[in-house]
Coordinates of C-alpha atoms and ligand atoms in Angstrom, one line a residue:
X193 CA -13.8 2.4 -16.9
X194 CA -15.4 0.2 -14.3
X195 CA -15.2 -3.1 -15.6
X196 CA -18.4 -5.5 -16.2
X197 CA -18.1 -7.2 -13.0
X198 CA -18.8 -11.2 -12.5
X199 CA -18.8 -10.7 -8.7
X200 CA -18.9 -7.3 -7.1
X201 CA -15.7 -6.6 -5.2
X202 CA -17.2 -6.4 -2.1
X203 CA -18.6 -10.3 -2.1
X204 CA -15.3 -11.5 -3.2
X205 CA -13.7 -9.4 -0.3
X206 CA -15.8 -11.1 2.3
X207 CA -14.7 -14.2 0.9
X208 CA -11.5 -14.2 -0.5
X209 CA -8.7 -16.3 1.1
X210 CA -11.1 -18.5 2.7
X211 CA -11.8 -21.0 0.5
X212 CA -11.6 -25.0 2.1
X213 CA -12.8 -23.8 5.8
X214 CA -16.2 -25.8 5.8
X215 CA -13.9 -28.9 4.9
X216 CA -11.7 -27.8 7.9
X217 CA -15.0 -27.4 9.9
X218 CA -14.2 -24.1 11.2
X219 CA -16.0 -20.5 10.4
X220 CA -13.5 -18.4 11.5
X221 CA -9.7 -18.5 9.6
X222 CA -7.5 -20.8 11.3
X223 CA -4.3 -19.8 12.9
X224 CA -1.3 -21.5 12.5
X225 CA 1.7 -20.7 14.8
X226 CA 4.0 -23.3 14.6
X227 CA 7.5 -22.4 14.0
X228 CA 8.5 -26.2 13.1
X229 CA 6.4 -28.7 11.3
X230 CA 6.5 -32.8 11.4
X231 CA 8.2 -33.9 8.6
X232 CA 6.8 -37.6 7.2
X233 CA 10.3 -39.0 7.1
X234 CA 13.8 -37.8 5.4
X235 CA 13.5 -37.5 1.7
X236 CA 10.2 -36.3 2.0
X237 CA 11.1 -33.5 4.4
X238 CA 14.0 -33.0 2.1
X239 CA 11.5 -32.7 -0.9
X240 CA 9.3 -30.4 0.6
X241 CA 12.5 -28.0 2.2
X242 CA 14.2 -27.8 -2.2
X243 CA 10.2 -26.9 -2.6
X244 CA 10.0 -24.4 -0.7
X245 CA 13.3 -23.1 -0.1
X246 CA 13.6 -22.7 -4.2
X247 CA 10.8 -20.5 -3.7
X248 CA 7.6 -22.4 -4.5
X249 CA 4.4 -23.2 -3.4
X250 CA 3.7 -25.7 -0.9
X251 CA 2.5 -28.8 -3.0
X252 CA -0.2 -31.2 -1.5
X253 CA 1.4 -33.3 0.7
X254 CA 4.1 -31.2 1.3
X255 CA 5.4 -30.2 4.6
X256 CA 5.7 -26.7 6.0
X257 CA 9.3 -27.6 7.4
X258 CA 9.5 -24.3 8.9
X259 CA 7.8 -21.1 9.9
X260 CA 10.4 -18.6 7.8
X261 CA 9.7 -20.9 4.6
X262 CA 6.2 -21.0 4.8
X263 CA 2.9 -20.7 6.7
X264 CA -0.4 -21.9 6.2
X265 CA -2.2 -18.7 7.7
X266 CA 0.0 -16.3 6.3
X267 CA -0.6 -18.1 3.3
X268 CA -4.4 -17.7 3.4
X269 CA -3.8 -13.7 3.7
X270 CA -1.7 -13.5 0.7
X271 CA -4.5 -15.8 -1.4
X272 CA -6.5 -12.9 -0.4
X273 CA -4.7 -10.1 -1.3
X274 CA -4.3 -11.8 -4.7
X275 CA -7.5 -12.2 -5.3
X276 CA -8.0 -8.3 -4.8
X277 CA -5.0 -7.1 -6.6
X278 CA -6.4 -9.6 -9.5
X279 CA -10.2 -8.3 -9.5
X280 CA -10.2 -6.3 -12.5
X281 CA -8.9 -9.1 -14.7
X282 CA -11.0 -11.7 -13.4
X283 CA -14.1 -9.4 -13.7
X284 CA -13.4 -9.3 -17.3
X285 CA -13.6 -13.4 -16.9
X286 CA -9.4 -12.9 -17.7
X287 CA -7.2 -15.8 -15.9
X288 CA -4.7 -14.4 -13.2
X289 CA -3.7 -18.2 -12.7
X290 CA 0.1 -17.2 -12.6
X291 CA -0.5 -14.1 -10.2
X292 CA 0.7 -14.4 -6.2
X293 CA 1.1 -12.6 -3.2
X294 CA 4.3 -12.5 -0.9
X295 CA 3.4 -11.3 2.5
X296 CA 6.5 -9.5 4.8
X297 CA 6.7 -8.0 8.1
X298 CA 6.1 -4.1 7.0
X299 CA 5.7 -2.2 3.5
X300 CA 9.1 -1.5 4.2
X301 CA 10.5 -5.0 4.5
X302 CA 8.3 -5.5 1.7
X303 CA 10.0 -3.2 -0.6
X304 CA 13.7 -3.8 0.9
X305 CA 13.5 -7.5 0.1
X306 CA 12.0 -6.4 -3.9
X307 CA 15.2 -4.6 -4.0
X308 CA 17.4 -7.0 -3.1
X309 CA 15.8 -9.5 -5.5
X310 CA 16.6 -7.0 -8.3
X311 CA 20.4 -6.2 -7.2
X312 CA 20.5 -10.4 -6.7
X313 CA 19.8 -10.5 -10.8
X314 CA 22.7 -7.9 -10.8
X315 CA 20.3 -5.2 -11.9
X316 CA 21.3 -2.5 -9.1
X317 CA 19.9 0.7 -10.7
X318 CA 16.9 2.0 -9.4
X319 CA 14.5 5.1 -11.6
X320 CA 12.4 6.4 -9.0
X321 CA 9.4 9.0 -9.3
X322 CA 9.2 11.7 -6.5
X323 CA 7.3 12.1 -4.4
X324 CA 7.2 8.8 -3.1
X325 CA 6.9 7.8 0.9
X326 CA 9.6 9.2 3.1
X327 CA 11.0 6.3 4.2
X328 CA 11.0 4.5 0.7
X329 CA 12.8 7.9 -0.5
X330 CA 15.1 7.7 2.3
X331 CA 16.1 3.8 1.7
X332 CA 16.3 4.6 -1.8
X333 CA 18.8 7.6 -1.7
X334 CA 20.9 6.2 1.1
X335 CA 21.8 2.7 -1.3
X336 CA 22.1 0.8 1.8
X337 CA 20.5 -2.3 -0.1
X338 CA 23.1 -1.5 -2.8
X339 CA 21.3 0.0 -5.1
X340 CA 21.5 3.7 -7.1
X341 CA 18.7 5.5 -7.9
X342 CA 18.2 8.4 -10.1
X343 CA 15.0 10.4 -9.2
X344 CA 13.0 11.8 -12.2
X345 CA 10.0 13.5 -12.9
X346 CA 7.4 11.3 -14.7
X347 CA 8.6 12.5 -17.9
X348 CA 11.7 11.9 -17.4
X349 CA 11.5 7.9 -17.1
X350 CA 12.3 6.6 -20.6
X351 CA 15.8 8.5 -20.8
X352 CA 16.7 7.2 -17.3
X353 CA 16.5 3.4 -18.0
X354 CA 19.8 2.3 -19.0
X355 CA 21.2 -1.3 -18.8
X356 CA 21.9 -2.1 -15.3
X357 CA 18.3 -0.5 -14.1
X358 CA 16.3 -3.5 -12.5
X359 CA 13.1 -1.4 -11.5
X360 CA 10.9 1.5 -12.1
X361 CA 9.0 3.0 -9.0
X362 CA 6.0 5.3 -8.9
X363 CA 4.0 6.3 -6.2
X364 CA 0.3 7.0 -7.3
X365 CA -1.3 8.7 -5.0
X366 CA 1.4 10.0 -4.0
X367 CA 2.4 10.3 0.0
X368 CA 1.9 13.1 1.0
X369 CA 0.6 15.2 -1.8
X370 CA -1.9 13.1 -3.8
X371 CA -0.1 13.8 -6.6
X372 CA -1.0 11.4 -9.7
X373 CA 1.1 9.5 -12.5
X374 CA 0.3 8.3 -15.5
X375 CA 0.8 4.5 -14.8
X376 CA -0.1 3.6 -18.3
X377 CA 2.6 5.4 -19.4
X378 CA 5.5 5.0 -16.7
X379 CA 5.3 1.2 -18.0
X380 CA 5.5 2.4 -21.3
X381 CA 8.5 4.6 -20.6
X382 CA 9.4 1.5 -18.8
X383 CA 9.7 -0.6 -21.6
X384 CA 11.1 -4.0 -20.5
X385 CA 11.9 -2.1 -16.9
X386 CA 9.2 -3.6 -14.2
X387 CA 7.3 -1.1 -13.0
X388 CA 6.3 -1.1 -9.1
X389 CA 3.6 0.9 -8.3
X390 CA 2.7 1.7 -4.4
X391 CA -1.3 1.1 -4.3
X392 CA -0.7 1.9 -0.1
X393 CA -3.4 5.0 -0.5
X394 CA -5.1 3.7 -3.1
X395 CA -5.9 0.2 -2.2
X396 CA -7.0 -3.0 -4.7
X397 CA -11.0 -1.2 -4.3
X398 CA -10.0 2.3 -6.4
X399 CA -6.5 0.8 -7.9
X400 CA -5.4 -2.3 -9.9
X401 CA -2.0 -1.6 -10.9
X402 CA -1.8 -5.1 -12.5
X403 CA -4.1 -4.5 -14.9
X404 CA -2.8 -1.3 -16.3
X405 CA 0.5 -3.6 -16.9
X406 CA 2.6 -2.8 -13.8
X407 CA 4.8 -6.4 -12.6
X408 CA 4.7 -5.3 -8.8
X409 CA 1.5 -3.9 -6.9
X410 CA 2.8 -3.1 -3.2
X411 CA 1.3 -2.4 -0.3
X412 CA 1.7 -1.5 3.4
X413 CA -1.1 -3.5 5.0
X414 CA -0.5 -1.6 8.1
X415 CA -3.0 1.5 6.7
X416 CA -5.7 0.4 4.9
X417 CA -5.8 -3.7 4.3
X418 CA -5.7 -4.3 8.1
X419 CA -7.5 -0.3 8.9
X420 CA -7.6 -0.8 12.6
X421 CA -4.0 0.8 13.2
X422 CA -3.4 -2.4 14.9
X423 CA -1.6 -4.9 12.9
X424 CA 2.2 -3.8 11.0
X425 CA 2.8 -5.7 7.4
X426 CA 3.7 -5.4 3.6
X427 CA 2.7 -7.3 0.2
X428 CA 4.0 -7.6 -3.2
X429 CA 1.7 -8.8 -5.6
X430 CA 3.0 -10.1 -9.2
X431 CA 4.0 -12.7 -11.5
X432 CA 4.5 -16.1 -10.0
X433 CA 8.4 -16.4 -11.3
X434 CA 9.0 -13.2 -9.5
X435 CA 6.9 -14.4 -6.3
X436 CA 8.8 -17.1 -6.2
X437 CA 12.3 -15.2 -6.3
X438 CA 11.0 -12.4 -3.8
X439 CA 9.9 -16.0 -1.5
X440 CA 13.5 -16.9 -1.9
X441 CA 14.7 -13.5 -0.7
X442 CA 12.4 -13.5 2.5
X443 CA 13.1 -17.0 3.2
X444 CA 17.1 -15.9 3.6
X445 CA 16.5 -12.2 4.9
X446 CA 13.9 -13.3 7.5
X447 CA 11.2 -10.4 6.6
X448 CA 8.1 -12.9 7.0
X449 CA 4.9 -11.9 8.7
X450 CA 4.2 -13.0 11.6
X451 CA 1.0 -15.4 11.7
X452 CA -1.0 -13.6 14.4
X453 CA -0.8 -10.5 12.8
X454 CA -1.6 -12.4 9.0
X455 CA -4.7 -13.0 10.9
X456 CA -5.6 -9.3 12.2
X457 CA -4.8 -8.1 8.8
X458 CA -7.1 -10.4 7.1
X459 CA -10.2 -10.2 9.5
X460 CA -9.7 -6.4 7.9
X461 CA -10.1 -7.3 4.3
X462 CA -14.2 -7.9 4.4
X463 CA -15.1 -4.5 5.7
X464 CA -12.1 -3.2 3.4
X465 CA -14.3 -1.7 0.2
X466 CA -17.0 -0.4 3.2
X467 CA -14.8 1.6 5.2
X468 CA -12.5 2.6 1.5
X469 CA -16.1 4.2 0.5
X470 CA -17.9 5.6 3.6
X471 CA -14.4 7.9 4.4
X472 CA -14.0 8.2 0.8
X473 CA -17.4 10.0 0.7
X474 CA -16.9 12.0 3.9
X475 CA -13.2 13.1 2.4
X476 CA -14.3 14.5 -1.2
X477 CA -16.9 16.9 1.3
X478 CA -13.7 17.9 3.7
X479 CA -11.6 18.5 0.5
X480 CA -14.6 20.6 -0.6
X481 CA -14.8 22.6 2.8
X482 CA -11.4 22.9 2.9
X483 CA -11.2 25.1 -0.2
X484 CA -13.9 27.7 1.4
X485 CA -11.4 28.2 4.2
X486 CA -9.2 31.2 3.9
X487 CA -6.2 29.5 6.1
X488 CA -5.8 27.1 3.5
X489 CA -3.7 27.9 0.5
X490 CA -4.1 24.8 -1.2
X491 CA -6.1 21.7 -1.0
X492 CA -4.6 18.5 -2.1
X493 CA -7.1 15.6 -3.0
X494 CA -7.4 13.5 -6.2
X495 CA -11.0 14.0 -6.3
X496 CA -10.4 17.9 -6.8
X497 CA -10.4 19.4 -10.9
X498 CA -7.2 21.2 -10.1
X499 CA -5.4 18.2 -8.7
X500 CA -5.9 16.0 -11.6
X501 CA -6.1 18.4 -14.7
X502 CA -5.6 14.7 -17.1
X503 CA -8.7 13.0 -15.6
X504 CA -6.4 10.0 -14.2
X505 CA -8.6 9.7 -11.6
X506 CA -11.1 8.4 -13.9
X507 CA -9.5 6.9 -16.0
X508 CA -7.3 4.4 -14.0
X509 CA -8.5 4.2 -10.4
X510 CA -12.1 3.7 -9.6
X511 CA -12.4 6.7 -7.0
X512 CA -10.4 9.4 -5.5
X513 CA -9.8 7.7 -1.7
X514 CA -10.0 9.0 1.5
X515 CA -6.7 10.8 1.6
X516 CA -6.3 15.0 1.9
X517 CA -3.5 17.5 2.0
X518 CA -3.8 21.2 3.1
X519 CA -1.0 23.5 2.6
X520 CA -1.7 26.4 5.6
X521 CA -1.0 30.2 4.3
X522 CA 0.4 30.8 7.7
X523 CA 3.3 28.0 6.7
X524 CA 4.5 25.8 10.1
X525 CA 3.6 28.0 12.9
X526 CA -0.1 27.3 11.4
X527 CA 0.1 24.2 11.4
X528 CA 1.8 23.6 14.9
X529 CA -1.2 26.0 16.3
X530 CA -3.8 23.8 13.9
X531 CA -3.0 20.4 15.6
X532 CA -3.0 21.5 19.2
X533 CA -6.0 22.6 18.6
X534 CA -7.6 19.3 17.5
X535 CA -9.1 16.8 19.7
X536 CA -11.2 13.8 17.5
X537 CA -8.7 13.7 15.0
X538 CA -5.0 12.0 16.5
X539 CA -2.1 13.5 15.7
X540 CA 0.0 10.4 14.8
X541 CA 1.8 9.3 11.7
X542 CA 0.7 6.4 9.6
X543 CA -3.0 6.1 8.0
X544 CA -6.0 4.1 6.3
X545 CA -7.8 3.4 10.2
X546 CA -11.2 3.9 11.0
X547 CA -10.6 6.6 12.9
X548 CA -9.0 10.1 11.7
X549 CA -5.4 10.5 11.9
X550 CA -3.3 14.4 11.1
X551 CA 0.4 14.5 11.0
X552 CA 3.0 17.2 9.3
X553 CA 5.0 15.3 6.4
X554 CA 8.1 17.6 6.6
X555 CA 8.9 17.1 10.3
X556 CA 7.7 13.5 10.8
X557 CA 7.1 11.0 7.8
X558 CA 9.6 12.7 4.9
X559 CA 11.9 14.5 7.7
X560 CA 14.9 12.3 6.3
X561 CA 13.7 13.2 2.7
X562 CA 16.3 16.0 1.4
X563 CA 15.2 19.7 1.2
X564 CA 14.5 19.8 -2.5
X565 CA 12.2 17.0 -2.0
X566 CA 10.7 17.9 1.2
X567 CA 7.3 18.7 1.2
X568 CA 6.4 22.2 2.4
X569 CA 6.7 23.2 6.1
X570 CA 2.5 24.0 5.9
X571 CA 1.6 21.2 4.6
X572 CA -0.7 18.9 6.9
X573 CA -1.9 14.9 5.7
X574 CA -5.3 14.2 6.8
X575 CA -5.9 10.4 6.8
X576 CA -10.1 10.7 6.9
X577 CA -11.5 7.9 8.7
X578 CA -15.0 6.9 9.5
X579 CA -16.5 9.6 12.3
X580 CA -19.1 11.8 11.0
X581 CA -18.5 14.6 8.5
X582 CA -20.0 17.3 11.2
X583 CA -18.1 16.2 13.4
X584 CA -14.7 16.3 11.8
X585 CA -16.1 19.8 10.6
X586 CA -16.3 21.3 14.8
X587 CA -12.7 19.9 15.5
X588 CA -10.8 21.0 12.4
X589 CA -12.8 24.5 13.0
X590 CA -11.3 24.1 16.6
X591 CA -7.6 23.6 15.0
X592 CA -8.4 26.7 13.0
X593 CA -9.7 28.9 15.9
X594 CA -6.2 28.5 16.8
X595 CA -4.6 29.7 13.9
X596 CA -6.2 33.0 14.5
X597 CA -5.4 33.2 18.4
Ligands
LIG1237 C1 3.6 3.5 5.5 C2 3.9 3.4 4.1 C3 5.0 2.6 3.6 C4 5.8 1.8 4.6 O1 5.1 0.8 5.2 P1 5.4 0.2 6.7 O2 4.3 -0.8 6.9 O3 5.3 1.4 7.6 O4 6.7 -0.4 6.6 C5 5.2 2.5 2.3 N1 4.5 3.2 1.4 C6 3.5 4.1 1.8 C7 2.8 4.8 0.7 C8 3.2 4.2 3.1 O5 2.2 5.0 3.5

């Protein structure tokens, strides 16, 4: 259920992460690029580097000391991100005072550097939820950060946990086949496991993982957040004792975002919940035209009876998204002939831009994912962006004139 909202999301979008500019007398957010700061003298350069290199906030009066601790714009985009991931709660007039954001170079830095914060606490075992992203399934099962994982069906979460595991992770929507957990009940299952959900397809507009109990909301900012397919980053969002621990771990590993790109990235979040909605809309009428079409086995979209038999949709996310699968009859020779025979919509990996984007999950973004897992060799991910439904119509009708040649 939508809840009674103090401030529609949208007005706190334009805003958020932007408080103190008027006092700065600037409009537009600052952009900080130093890599060193001045340091008032010794011990209070020495104050502010224990601060921050223990992982905390930078304090009034504090010093920045140096670009991989902290940085001011960087800082601004992760104040926003929290005050998305936190909307739900604060709509209800609930505090999210000891909530925070940790902003890192790519989702994948992102979730590297929760990892290593878990195997740091000696808690190296990982219960995963297939399907997840490829190259989260691929860092997972390789243990390169040290960890083990044991992939399980939703189900199967509560029997996995045993006293080394550090972290649960679920995927909902899932990349690439939409599919939807029960996060309500992986973090019961979880018990006193944190859960971390990837809202990547999702977003803060139609998910708050916070506020159905999850301890780490995670995102690749490169889709959706910045949605110009210009800009490359990751955030975490949870408690402040773990923000300040994952802090730690990027100060050491190096992961940070870069400033410039904080910036980009930001500038996205006011049209966020516009351009979430508008391809939102124009993807529940492809899912729908997709099911008429006799080259399509099966159409994957949350939005879709069949695709969500429990109701999830409705009753933890607050719309289906702008995200579709099609499984072709004709298996990978129709989808080879399907994207050559597109033109408006790109044929690139990655999602969440403005502008359409098609790519084939089994050969591109889950190739390293191992056969059992591997989505199927028809499968195609549509990322629907903001172009016109008709038009979208005449070039996917193009890609299926192929089909048939
Ligand atoms: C792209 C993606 C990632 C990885 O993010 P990068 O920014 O590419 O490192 C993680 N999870 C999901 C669901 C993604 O789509």
């Amino acid at each position: 259920m939508k809840p009674a909202s103090i401030e529609d999301f949208e007005t706190m979008a334009v805003h958020a992460g932007r408080s103190g500019l008027t006092q700065l007398g600037v409009h537009a957010l600052p952009i900080d690029l130093s890599t060193t700061s001045p340091l008032a003298d010794i011990i209070e350069g020495g104050n502010s580097y224990e601060t921050l290199a223990s992982g905390h906030s930078l304090g009034e009066g504090d010093s920045s000391v140096y670009r991989r601790l902290w940085n001011p714009t960087v800082a601004r985009f992760e104040s926003a991100i929290t005050e998305l991931e936190t909307w739900a709660f604060r709509a209800r007039g609930a505090e999210a005072d000891d909530i925070e954001t940790i902003a890192f170079a790519s989702g994948m830095a992102a979730i590297s550097a929760l990892l290593l914060s878990r195997v740091g606490l000696g808690l190296n075992h990982v219960v995963a939820v297939r399907p997840l992203y490829g190259g989260t399934d691929h860092l997972l099962a390789s243990g390169l950060l040290g960890t083990q994982v044991d992939f399980v069906q939703a189900s199967g979460v509560a029997s996995a946990i045993g006293k080394n595991t550090g972290l649960v992770i679920i995927e909902s929507p899932a990349n690439p086949s939409l599919d939807l957990v029960d996060i309500r009940q992986i973090v019961a299952a979880a018990g006193t496991v944190p859960v971390m959900v990837d809202n990547t397809f999702a977003t803060p507009v139609l998910q708050q993982p916070l506020d159905l109990g999850v301890t780490f909301s995670v995102h690749s900012a490169t889709k959706y957040l910045g949605g110009h397919g210009d800009a490359m980053g990751g955030t975490i969002t949870t408690t402040s004792e773990n923000a300040a621990h994952l802090r730690q771990v990027r100060a050491i590993t190096g992961g940070l975002l870069d400033p410039l790109t904080a910036y980009l990235l930001h500038r996205g979040i006011p049209t966020l919940s516009m351009r979430v909605r508008a391809q939102e809309q124009t993807a529940i009428a492809l899912a729908n035209w997709f099911q008429g079409r006799p080259e399509v086995e099966r159409t994957f979209y949350p939005g879709l009876p069949e695709c969500d038999p429990t109701g999830l949709v409705a009753s933890q996310m607050y719309g289906s998204g702008a995200m579709v699968s099609i499984d072709l009859a004709g298996g990978f020779d129709a989808a080879e002939a399907f994207c050559k025979g597109l033109n408006l919509i790109t044929h690139a990996v990655s999602l969440g831009g403005v502008d359409s984007l098609i790519q084939h999950p089994a050969a591109l973004t889950h190739r390293l994912v191992p056969s059992d897992a591997k989505p199927s060799q028809g499968l195609l991910r549509v990322s629907v962006g903001l172009e016109s439904f008709a038009d979208l119509v005449l070039d996917l009708e193009s890609g299926f004139g192929r089909i048939k040649e």
